[in-house]
Short mmCIF file of C-alpha atoms in Angstrom, two decimals:
data_model
loop_
_atom_site.label_atom_id
_atom_site.label_comp_id
_atom_site.label_asym_id
_atom_site.label_seq_id
_atom_site.Cartn_x
_atom_site.Cartn_y
_atom_site.Cartn_z
CA MET A 1 17.40 11.82 -29.84
CA ASN A 2 19.67 10.41 -27.17
CA ALA A 3 16.95 10.71 -24.52
CA ALA A 4 14.54 8.81 -26.83
CA ARG A 5 17.18 6.13 -27.40
CA TYR A 6 17.89 5.63 -23.68
CA SER A 7 14.17 5.65 -22.78
CA GLN A 8 13.63 2.84 -25.32
CA VAL A 9 16.41 0.85 -23.65
CA LEU A 10 15.40 1.49 -20.02
CA LEU A 11 11.64 1.03 -20.60
CA ALA A 12 12.07 -2.20 -22.60
CA PRO A 13 10.80 -4.41 -19.78
CA TRP A 14 7.45 -2.59 -19.78
CA ARG A 15 7.18 -2.52 -23.57
CA GLN A 16 7.92 -6.24 -23.71
CA ARG A 17 5.40 -7.22 -21.06
CA ASP A 18 2.67 -9.73 -21.69
CA ARG A 19 -0.32 -7.56 -22.55
CA ALA A 20 -2.59 -10.61 -22.79
CA ALA A 21 -2.28 -11.32 -19.04
CA PRO A 22 -2.24 -7.98 -17.16
CA TRP A 23 -4.02 -9.19 -14.06
CA SER A 24 -0.95 -10.47 -12.27
CA ARG A 25 0.68 -7.02 -12.40
CA ARG A 26 -2.61 -5.34 -11.42
CA ILE A 27 -3.10 -7.58 -8.39
CA ILE A 28 0.48 -7.01 -7.21
CA ALA A 29 0.01 -3.27 -7.56
CA ALA A 30 -3.32 -3.45 -5.74
CA VAL A 31 -1.80 -5.45 -2.89
CA MET A 32 1.04 -2.93 -2.53
CA LEU A 33 -1.37 -0.04 -2.63
CA VAL A 34 -3.70 -1.60 -0.01
CA ALA A 35 -0.76 -2.46 2.21
CA THR A 36 0.57 1.12 1.97
CA VAL A 37 -2.82 2.66 2.75
CA GLY A 38 -3.27 0.20 5.60
CA CYS A 39 0.06 1.19 7.11
CA LEU A 40 -0.90 4.87 6.91
CA ILE A 41 -4.30 4.22 8.55
CA TRP A 42 -3.63 1.58 11.18
CA LEU A 43 -0.06 2.23 12.33
CA PRO A 44 0.95 5.20 14.46
CA PRO A 45 1.66 8.30 12.37
CA GLN A 46 5.32 8.43 13.12
CA MET A 47 5.71 4.78 11.97
CA GLY A 48 3.06 4.56 9.29
CA TRP A 49 4.54 6.94 6.78
CA ARG A 50 8.01 5.50 7.31
CA VAL A 51 6.66 1.99 6.53
CA ALA A 52 4.97 3.42 3.39
CA VAL A 53 8.25 5.00 2.28
CA GLY A 54 9.99 1.75 2.98
CA MET A 55 7.53 -0.11 0.72
CA LEU A 56 8.14 2.47 -1.99
CA LEU A 57 11.86 1.80 -1.56
CA VAL A 58 11.22 -1.92 -2.13
CA VAL A 59 9.23 -1.14 -5.27
CA ALA A 60 12.09 1.01 -6.55
CA MET A 61 14.52 -1.83 -5.84
CA GLY A 62 12.38 -4.26 -7.82
CA VAL A 63 12.12 -1.82 -10.73
CA TRP A 64 15.89 -1.40 -10.82
CA MET A 65 16.44 -5.16 -10.76
CA ALA A 66 13.97 -5.60 -13.62
CA VAL A 67 15.77 -2.91 -15.63
CA GLY A 68 19.18 -4.38 -14.90
CA TYR A 69 18.06 -7.88 -15.81
CA ASN A 70 16.62 -6.62 -19.10
CA LEU A 71 19.76 -4.62 -19.86
CA LEU A 72 21.88 -7.75 -19.50
CA GLU A 73 19.39 -9.66 -21.64
CA GLN A 74 19.72 -7.01 -24.36
CA ASN A 75 23.48 -7.33 -24.13
CA HIS A 76 23.52 -10.18 -26.65
CA PRO A 77 27.07 -11.20 -27.69
CA THR A 78 26.33 -11.01 -31.42
CA ALA A 79 24.74 -7.55 -31.12
CA ALA A 80 27.55 -6.28 -28.92
CA ARG A 81 30.11 -7.48 -31.44
CA THR A 82 28.48 -6.51 -34.75
CA VAL A 83 26.09 -3.59 -34.08
CA PRO A 84 28.00 -0.26 -33.87
CA GLY A 85 27.33 1.55 -30.61
CA HIS A 86 25.11 -1.16 -29.10
CA ALA A 87 27.31 -1.86 -26.10
CA ARG A 88 28.03 1.83 -25.59
CA THR A 89 24.28 2.66 -25.56
CA LEU A 90 23.66 -0.08 -22.98
CA ARG A 91 26.47 1.17 -20.80
CA TYR A 92 25.13 4.77 -20.86
CA ALA A 93 21.64 3.52 -20.13
CA ALA A 94 22.95 1.43 -17.22
CA LEU A 95 24.76 4.47 -15.85
CA LEU A 96 21.64 6.57 -16.11
CA GLY A 97 19.51 3.95 -14.37
CA TRP A 98 22.14 3.47 -11.64
CA THR A 99 22.26 7.25 -11.08
CA LEU A 100 18.51 7.60 -10.87
CA PHE A 101 18.10 4.68 -8.46
CA THR A 102 21.00 5.83 -6.30
CA MET A 103 19.55 9.34 -5.96
CA LEU A 104 16.00 8.01 -5.32
CA ASN A 105 17.24 5.49 -2.77
CA THR A 106 19.24 8.14 -0.93
CA ALA A 107 16.25 10.52 -0.85
CA LEU A 108 13.84 7.88 0.42
CA VAL A 109 16.21 6.75 3.17
CA LEU A 110 16.69 10.39 4.21
CA LEU A 111 12.92 10.66 4.53
CA MET A 112 12.82 7.63 6.76
CA LEU A 113 15.84 8.69 8.82
CA PRO A 114 15.83 12.51 8.89
CA ALA A 115 19.56 13.02 9.44
CA ILE A 116 20.66 15.32 6.69
CA GLU A 117 24.29 15.23 7.92
CA LEU A 118 24.46 11.56 6.90
CA TRP A 119 23.73 12.14 3.24
CA PRO A 120 27.30 11.39 2.01
CA LEU A 121 27.29 8.03 3.77
CA LEU A 122 23.76 7.23 2.53
CA LEU A 123 24.74 8.21 -1.01
CA LEU A 124 27.81 5.96 -0.81
CA CYS A 125 25.77 2.95 0.50
CA SER A 126 22.97 3.53 -2.11
CA GLY A 127 25.46 3.56 -4.95
CA PHE A 128 27.11 0.33 -3.79
CA PHE A 129 23.69 -1.26 -3.30
CA ALA A 130 22.54 -0.30 -6.81
CA ALA A 131 25.75 -1.65 -8.34
CA PHE A 132 25.41 -4.82 -6.26
CA LEU A 133 21.83 -5.47 -7.44
CA LEU A 134 22.94 -5.00 -11.06
CA TRP A 135 25.73 -7.50 -10.72
CA THR A 136 23.47 -10.07 -8.96
CA THR A 137 21.29 -10.18 -12.09
CA ARG A 138 24.48 -11.13 -13.96
CA LEU A 139 26.09 -13.49 -11.39
CA VAL A 140 23.49 -15.11 -9.13
CA TRP A 141 26.16 -16.69 -6.91
CA ILE A 142 26.97 -13.25 -5.51
CA TRP A 143 23.92 -13.68 -3.22
CA LEU A 144 25.49 -16.86 -1.85
CA LEU A 145 28.76 -15.04 -1.35
CA MET A 146 26.99 -12.27 0.59
CA MET A 147 25.54 -14.91 2.93
CA LEU A 148 29.08 -15.62 4.10
CA VAL A 149 30.12 -11.99 4.57
CA SER A 150 28.37 -11.45 7.90
CA PRO A 151 29.61 -14.68 9.55
CA LEU A 152 33.16 -14.11 8.26
CA SER A 153 33.13 -10.51 9.48
CA LEU A 154 32.17 -11.72 12.92
CA ALA A 155 34.76 -14.49 12.89
CA LEU A 156 37.56 -12.14 11.69
CA GLY A 157 36.40 -9.14 13.72
CA LYS A 158 39.66 -8.72 15.64
CA GLN A 159 41.81 -9.12 12.54
CA LEU A 160 39.72 -6.62 10.58
CA ALA A 161 39.45 -4.04 13.33
CA PRO A 162 42.57 -2.04 12.37
CA ALA A 163 41.44 -1.86 8.76
CA ARG A 164 38.02 -0.64 9.81
CA GLN A 165 39.49 2.05 12.04
CA ALA A 166 41.79 3.19 9.23
CA ILE A 167 38.88 3.42 6.78
CA ALA A 168 36.78 5.31 9.37
CA ALA A 169 39.59 7.79 10.01
CA LEU A 170 40.09 8.31 6.29
CA TRP A 171 36.36 8.94 5.82
CA GLU A 172 36.33 11.45 8.69
CA THR A 173 39.26 13.45 7.33
CA HIS A 174 38.61 13.24 3.56
CA THR A 175 34.86 12.59 3.28
CA PHE A 176 34.13 14.11 -0.10
CA ALA A 177 37.32 12.89 -1.73
CA VAL A 178 36.60 9.32 -0.65
CA LEU A 179 32.99 9.66 -1.63
CA LEU A 180 33.93 10.85 -5.13
CA LEU A 181 36.48 8.06 -5.53
CA CYS A 182 33.94 5.44 -4.47
CA LEU A 183 31.24 6.78 -6.78
CA VAL A 184 33.74 6.62 -9.70
CA PHE A 185 34.54 3.01 -8.74
CA GLN A 186 30.82 2.20 -8.60
CA ALA A 187 30.21 3.73 -12.02
CA TRP A 188 33.11 1.61 -13.34
CA LEU A 189 31.44 -1.48 -11.92
CA VAL A 190 28.21 -0.59 -13.61
CA VAL A 191 30.00 -0.07 -16.96
CA ARG A 192 31.84 -3.42 -16.59
CA ALA A 193 28.54 -5.25 -16.16
CA ILE A 194 27.95 -4.71 -19.94
CA ALA A 195 30.26 -6.93 -21.99
CA ASP A 196 31.66 -6.57 -25.52
CA GLY A 197 30.78 -9.91 -27.06
CA GLY A 198 33.91 -11.95 -26.42
CA ALA A 199 34.15 -15.67 -25.87
CA ARG A 200 33.59 -15.39 -22.11
CA HIS A 201 30.55 -13.18 -22.77
CA GLU A 202 29.05 -15.80 -25.12
CA ALA A 203 29.55 -18.58 -22.59
CA ARG A 204 28.08 -16.50 -19.78
CA TYR A 205 25.11 -15.35 -21.90
CA ALA A 206 24.39 -18.99 -22.81
CA ARG A 207 24.34 -19.96 -19.11
CA GLN A 208 22.05 -17.07 -18.36
CA ALA A 209 19.73 -18.07 -21.20
CA LEU A 210 19.69 -21.61 -19.83
CA MET A 211 18.80 -20.36 -16.35
CA ARG A 212 16.02 -18.09 -17.75
CA ARG A 213 14.59 -21.05 -19.61
CA ALA A 214 14.83 -23.22 -16.51
CA MET A 215 12.98 -20.61 -14.40
CA GLN A 216 10.25 -20.37 -17.04
CA MET A 217 9.84 -24.14 -17.15
CA GLN A 218 9.80 -24.30 -13.39
CA MET A 219 6.95 -21.77 -13.37
CA GLU A 220 5.11 -23.98 -15.86
CA GLY A 221 5.72 -27.03 -13.74
CA LYS A 222 8.00 -28.74 -16.31
CA PRO A 223 11.35 -30.41 -15.54
CA PRO A 224 14.11 -27.78 -15.58
CA VAL A 225 16.24 -28.01 -18.70
CA PHE A 226 19.48 -27.42 -16.82
CA LEU A 227 19.29 -30.90 -15.30
CA SER A 228 20.60 -32.25 -18.63
CA TRP A 229 23.69 -29.92 -18.42
CA ALA A 230 26.73 -32.07 -17.68
CA PRO A 231 27.84 -30.41 -14.41
CA PHE A 232 24.29 -30.59 -12.92
CA GLU A 233 23.88 -34.10 -14.20
CA ARG A 234 26.93 -35.26 -12.24
CA VAL A 235 25.70 -33.45 -9.10
CA PHE A 236 22.21 -34.95 -9.30
CA ARG A 237 23.42 -38.48 -10.13
CA PRO A 238 23.09 -39.74 -6.51
CA TYR A 239 19.54 -38.41 -6.33
CA MET A 240 18.64 -40.11 -9.59
CA ARG A 241 19.85 -43.41 -8.19
CA ILE A 242 17.65 -42.97 -5.15
CA LEU A 243 14.65 -42.18 -7.38
CA SER A 244 15.40 -45.17 -9.57
CA ALA A 245 15.62 -47.44 -6.50
CA TRP A 246 12.28 -46.15 -5.26
CA LEU A 247 10.65 -46.74 -8.69
CA GLN A 248 12.05 -50.30 -8.81
CA HIS A 249 10.73 -50.87 -5.29
CA VAL A 250 7.25 -49.73 -6.27
CA LEU A 251 7.23 -51.86 -9.43
CA ASN A 252 8.44 -54.97 -7.54
CA ARG A 253 5.48 -54.59 -5.13
CA ALA A 254 2.89 -53.79 -7.84
CA ASP A 255 -0.54 -55.23 -7.09
CA ASN A 256 -3.42 -54.19 -9.37
CA SER A 257 -5.94 -55.49 -6.86
CA SER A 258 -4.78 -52.92 -4.29
CA THR A 259 -5.86 -49.30 -4.74
CA HIS A 260 -2.92 -48.18 -2.63
CA SER A 261 -0.42 -49.91 -4.96
CA VAL A 262 -2.13 -48.54 -8.07
CA MET A 263 -2.14 -44.94 -6.76
CA GLN A 264 1.44 -45.29 -5.54
CA ARG A 265 2.51 -45.94 -9.14
CA ALA A 266 0.15 -43.35 -10.55
CA GLU A 267 1.48 -40.66 -8.18
CA ILE A 268 4.91 -40.90 -9.82
CA VAL A 269 3.34 -39.82 -13.13
CA LEU A 270 0.67 -37.45 -11.71
CA HIS A 271 2.95 -35.30 -9.58
CA GLY A 272 6.11 -35.50 -11.68
CA GLN A 273 8.69 -33.04 -10.33
CA GLN A 274 6.56 -32.41 -7.24
CA HIS A 275 6.57 -36.05 -6.16
CA TRP A 276 6.98 -36.36 -2.43
CA LEU A 277 10.36 -38.20 -2.66
CA LYS A 278 11.89 -35.51 -4.91
CA TYR A 279 10.54 -32.81 -2.65
CA ALA A 280 11.91 -34.60 0.47
CA LEU A 281 15.34 -35.00 -1.10
CA THR A 282 15.45 -31.34 -2.06
CA MET A 283 14.35 -30.10 1.38
CA GLY A 284 16.68 -32.52 3.12
CA THR A 285 19.66 -31.40 1.12
CA ILE A 286 18.90 -27.71 1.73
CA GLY A 287 18.33 -28.38 5.41
CA ALA A 288 21.62 -30.28 5.74
CA ILE A 289 23.54 -27.46 4.04
CA VAL A 290 21.91 -24.78 6.21
CA VAL A 291 22.42 -26.69 9.48
CA THR A 292 26.06 -27.38 8.55
CA ALA A 293 26.75 -23.72 7.72
CA PHE A 294 24.84 -22.58 10.83
CA THR A 295 26.78 -24.94 13.08
CA GLY A 296 30.09 -23.87 11.53
CA VAL A 297 29.33 -20.17 12.08
CA ILE A 298 28.24 -20.72 15.67
CA SER A 299 31.27 -22.84 16.50
CA THR A 300 33.82 -20.48 14.86
CA THR A 301 32.43 -17.13 16.00
CA GLY A 302 31.36 -18.09 19.52
CA VAL A 303 28.08 -16.20 19.17
CA SER A 304 25.37 -17.30 21.57
CA LEU A 305 22.76 -19.49 19.97
CA ALA A 306 20.02 -17.78 21.94
CA VAL A 307 21.03 -14.40 20.54
CA VAL A 308 21.06 -15.70 16.99
CA LEU A 309 17.62 -17.23 17.42
CA ARG A 310 16.18 -14.08 18.93
CA GLN A 311 17.52 -11.80 16.22
CA GLY A 312 17.05 -14.08 13.25
CA ALA A 313 13.87 -15.95 14.18
CA PHE A 314 11.62 -13.98 11.79
CA GLY A 315 13.80 -14.54 8.72
CA MET A 316 14.42 -18.17 9.49
CA GLY A 317 10.71 -18.73 10.15
CA ILE A 318 9.76 -17.28 6.78
CA GLY A 319 12.33 -19.49 5.08
CA ILE A 320 11.16 -22.62 6.89
CA ALA A 321 7.50 -21.90 6.17
CA SER A 322 8.18 -21.10 2.49
CA ALA A 323 10.04 -24.36 2.00
CA GLY A 324 7.82 -26.59 4.05
CA LEU A 325 4.38 -25.30 3.04
CA ASN A 326 5.10 -24.77 -0.65
CA ALA A 327 3.79 -28.26 -1.47
CA GLY A 328 0.32 -27.16 -0.44
CA PHE A 329 0.24 -24.47 -3.12
CA THR A 330 2.04 -25.98 -6.09
CA THR A 331 1.52 -29.75 -6.12
CA ALA A 332 -1.96 -29.53 -7.64
CA ASN A 333 -0.63 -27.57 -10.60
CA MET A 334 1.35 -30.62 -11.73
CA LEU A 335 -1.90 -32.32 -12.65
CA TRP A 336 -2.18 -29.98 -15.59
CA GLN A 337 1.27 -31.00 -16.85
CA SER A 338 0.41 -34.71 -16.63
CA ARG A 339 -3.06 -34.41 -18.20
CA ARG A 340 -2.05 -36.48 -21.28
CA GLU A 341 -0.63 -39.25 -19.10
CA GLN A 342 -3.81 -39.23 -17.03
CA ALA A 343 -5.74 -40.42 -20.06
CA LEU A 344 -3.44 -43.47 -20.30
CA LEU A 345 -3.51 -44.03 -16.56
CA ARG A 346 -7.26 -44.61 -16.79
CA LEU A 347 -6.48 -47.83 -18.69
CA LEU A 348 -4.34 -49.10 -15.79
CA PRO A 349 -6.03 -52.14 -14.18
CA GLY A 350 -7.48 -51.27 -10.83
CA MET A 351 -7.36 -47.51 -11.42
CA PRO A 352 -10.24 -45.67 -9.74
CA GLN A 353 -12.57 -43.76 -12.02
CA GLY A 354 -14.62 -40.59 -11.84
CA ALA A 355 -15.25 -39.12 -8.38
CA ALA A 356 -13.28 -42.01 -6.77
CA LEU A 357 -10.22 -40.97 -8.73
CA ASN A 358 -10.64 -37.34 -7.63
CA ARG A 359 -10.82 -38.37 -4.01
CA ALA A 360 -7.84 -40.68 -4.33
CA VAL A 361 -5.70 -37.91 -5.90
CA ALA A 362 -6.85 -35.42 -3.24
CA ARG A 363 -6.04 -37.99 -0.52
CA LEU A 364 -2.50 -38.36 -1.87
CA GLN A 365 -2.00 -34.60 -1.98
CA TRP A 366 -3.42 -34.12 1.52
CA ARG A 367 -1.21 -36.87 2.90
CA ASP A 368 1.93 -35.20 1.54
CA PHE A 369 0.83 -31.79 2.73
CA SER A 370 -0.18 -33.06 6.19
CA VAL A 371 3.26 -34.59 6.78
CA SER A 372 4.96 -31.43 5.49
CA TRP A 373 2.65 -29.22 7.63
CA LEU A 374 3.31 -31.18 10.83
CA LEU A 375 7.11 -31.10 10.29
CA THR A 376 7.01 -27.37 9.46
CA THR A 377 4.83 -26.57 12.49
CA ALA A 378 7.16 -28.56 14.75
CA ALA A 379 10.20 -26.69 13.35
CA LEU A 380 8.52 -23.30 13.80
CA ALA A 381 7.42 -24.21 17.30
CA ALA A 382 10.97 -25.19 18.22
CA LEU A 383 12.30 -22.02 16.63
CA GLY A 384 9.71 -19.95 18.53
CA ALA A 385 10.60 -21.64 21.78
CA GLY A 386 14.28 -20.82 21.25
CA ALA A 387 13.44 -17.19 20.44
CA ASP A 388 10.73 -16.92 23.13
CA ASP A 389 8.16 -15.89 20.44
CA GLN A 390 5.47 -18.19 19.12
CA THR A 391 3.87 -15.75 16.68
CA LEU A 392 5.60 -17.65 13.88
CA LEU A 393 2.84 -20.27 14.24
CA CYS A 394 0.58 -17.85 12.37
CA LEU A 395 2.25 -19.12 9.20
CA PRO A 396 1.17 -22.80 9.39
CA PHE A 397 -2.26 -21.83 10.72
CA ALA A 398 -2.84 -19.58 7.72
CA ALA A 399 -1.80 -22.34 5.30
CA LEU A 400 -4.61 -24.68 6.27
CA PRO A 401 -7.63 -23.06 4.50
CA ILE A 402 -5.54 -22.06 1.47
CA ALA A 403 -4.19 -25.60 1.03
CA THR A 404 -7.72 -26.92 1.51
CA LEU A 405 -8.87 -25.00 -1.56
CA THR A 406 -5.86 -25.67 -3.77
CA LEU A 407 -5.41 -29.38 -3.04
CA THR A 408 -9.03 -30.47 -3.54
CA ARG A 409 -9.61 -29.02 -6.99
CA ARG A 410 -11.05 -31.44 -9.54
CA PRO A 411 -8.36 -32.19 -12.14
CA ALA A 412 -10.94 -32.16 -14.96
CA LEU A 413 -11.80 -28.49 -14.27
CA MET A 414 -8.21 -27.24 -14.00
CA ARG A 415 -6.80 -24.72 -16.40
CA MET A 416 -3.24 -24.15 -17.57
CA PRO A 417 -1.29 -22.72 -14.61
CA THR A 418 -0.20 -19.16 -15.31
CA PRO A 419 2.26 -17.04 -13.31
CA LEU A 420 -0.78 -15.41 -11.70
CA ALA A 421 -2.28 -18.81 -10.77
CA MET A 422 1.08 -19.74 -9.19
CA MET A 423 1.26 -16.52 -7.17
CA VAL A 424 -2.33 -16.16 -5.95
CA PRO A 425 -2.18 -18.95 -3.33
CA SER A 426 1.09 -17.60 -1.98
CA PHE A 427 -0.24 -14.04 -1.81
CA ALA A 428 -3.38 -15.28 -0.05
CA PHE A 429 -1.34 -17.32 2.39
CA LEU A 430 0.96 -14.38 3.29
CA SER A 431 -1.98 -12.00 3.52
CA LEU A 432 -3.91 -14.29 5.87
CA ALA A 433 -0.78 -14.87 7.97
CA GLY A 434 -0.24 -11.11 8.18
CA ALA A 435 -3.83 -10.65 9.27
CA LEU A 436 -3.48 -13.26 11.98
CA PHE A 437 -0.28 -11.64 13.15
CA LEU A 438 -1.94 -8.18 13.38
CA LEU A 439 -4.89 -9.66 15.28
CA GLN A 440 -2.53 -11.25 17.79
CA GLN A 441 -0.30 -8.22 18.18
CA GLN A 442 -2.78 -5.31 18.00
CA LEU A 443 -6.01 -6.79 19.45
CA GLY A 444 -4.50 -9.41 21.74
CA VAL A 445 -6.29 -12.41 20.15
CA SER A 446 -4.87 -15.66 21.45
CA LEU A 447 -2.63 -17.48 19.03
CA TRP A 448 -4.22 -20.83 19.81
CA LEU A 449 -7.66 -19.31 19.32
CA GLU A 450 -6.57 -18.30 15.87
CA GLY A 451 -5.37 -21.84 15.18
CA VAL A 452 -8.73 -23.25 16.24
CA ALA A 453 -10.53 -20.72 14.03
CA MET A 454 -8.42 -21.72 11.01
CA LEU A 455 -9.10 -25.35 11.71
CA ALA A 456 -12.81 -24.60 12.12
CA VAL A 457 -12.76 -22.93 8.65
CA SER A 458 -10.65 -25.61 7.00
CA VAL A 459 -12.65 -28.67 8.10
CA PRO A 460 -16.04 -27.52 6.66
CA LEU A 461 -14.17 -26.45 3.45
CA LEU A 462 -12.61 -29.90 3.20
CA ILE A 463 -15.96 -31.64 3.81
CA TRP A 464 -17.66 -29.45 1.17
CA ARG A 465 -14.92 -29.96 -1.40
CA TRP A 466 -14.69 -33.66 -0.69
#
């Protein structure tokens, strides 16, 4: 009976899945399967199966995060306070899931790194990693805290050296005692993640519900509900003033005889939260924060900039491409959210109609994407020059044909954007970028030849869709 109870709790994410839209999960599973088989076929045998095991490890990590997220969602304050045994059942289920993931993670890492004598250390790290993932589903800001750990450890390396040596000596002399003590501490952390329904639990659960709702609305292209929450409202007040000033500027220069002026006003309604000014403010703020933090770390630690660029170019390139090229995959989905307003916009004097309106909207979207694409390409080229590796340019090259298809869709034929519709362009973009990378690395195809090929594909597509 206990096994049935815990299985109901742990398998709740799968039993609560949307059975009416299974294709998103099937496509993700198919992509993972094809990637795994491709690694086993194309990569050298000694590397191929390790990459496949690594992908299985990533899947296991995603499963554990989904289970942990659902456990915290089931930990409703009212149920924890009034239902006998509810919190205890969730704690036991969390311990069971943490144990299974820790053991599986340790076994998979041992397969990738066949060093059986390291199993105590791997078990210790796997347990901490599993507990960390569970707590990140409860407190998202832990991810931001972890971003500071590495720079601080470098900056305080000399001060922390005696403590590290003492811990290493203690581990060498009392390995299993330290391991047991750490595992008990990790289990305590897992248990503490499930609350009892107090006042702090209610406040935290309300914030988590607000964030879940905001994420759902973001996927649907709607304004996030948390913007009306007082702390966020105060933070975003300067941005709202900038947007209001831009709106007033557009209205003061309104001219119904000019198509440019008409579409400039219509764009504010058509693109909503994906308007170019909101996107530019968001990216500019993120860029300023990242550059400030990066400069602070470099100046305080004394690490060479060239070393940082060489070692972190891939991760930074993925982040830059994801932020800069995202407009090419999501802006068009906003047209579905503004479909009711589009009917009223047709009454605006000077508003293009029919095919002329489709071309005008596509022209706006291509203008925004072209500027974003050029800036992203320049940033990736500069990053590649600093790291002496220009393969990152595969990312903007791969975005051209995908953006051509997504940005030139006729609004009248669009359907409601689903999570699958939101993910397919991104998956296609990453898959095409991966294919270009493999062609350049394995077959020696010139990077600039790949860029010309992507341009040769995109231009006819654009002419055909236009």
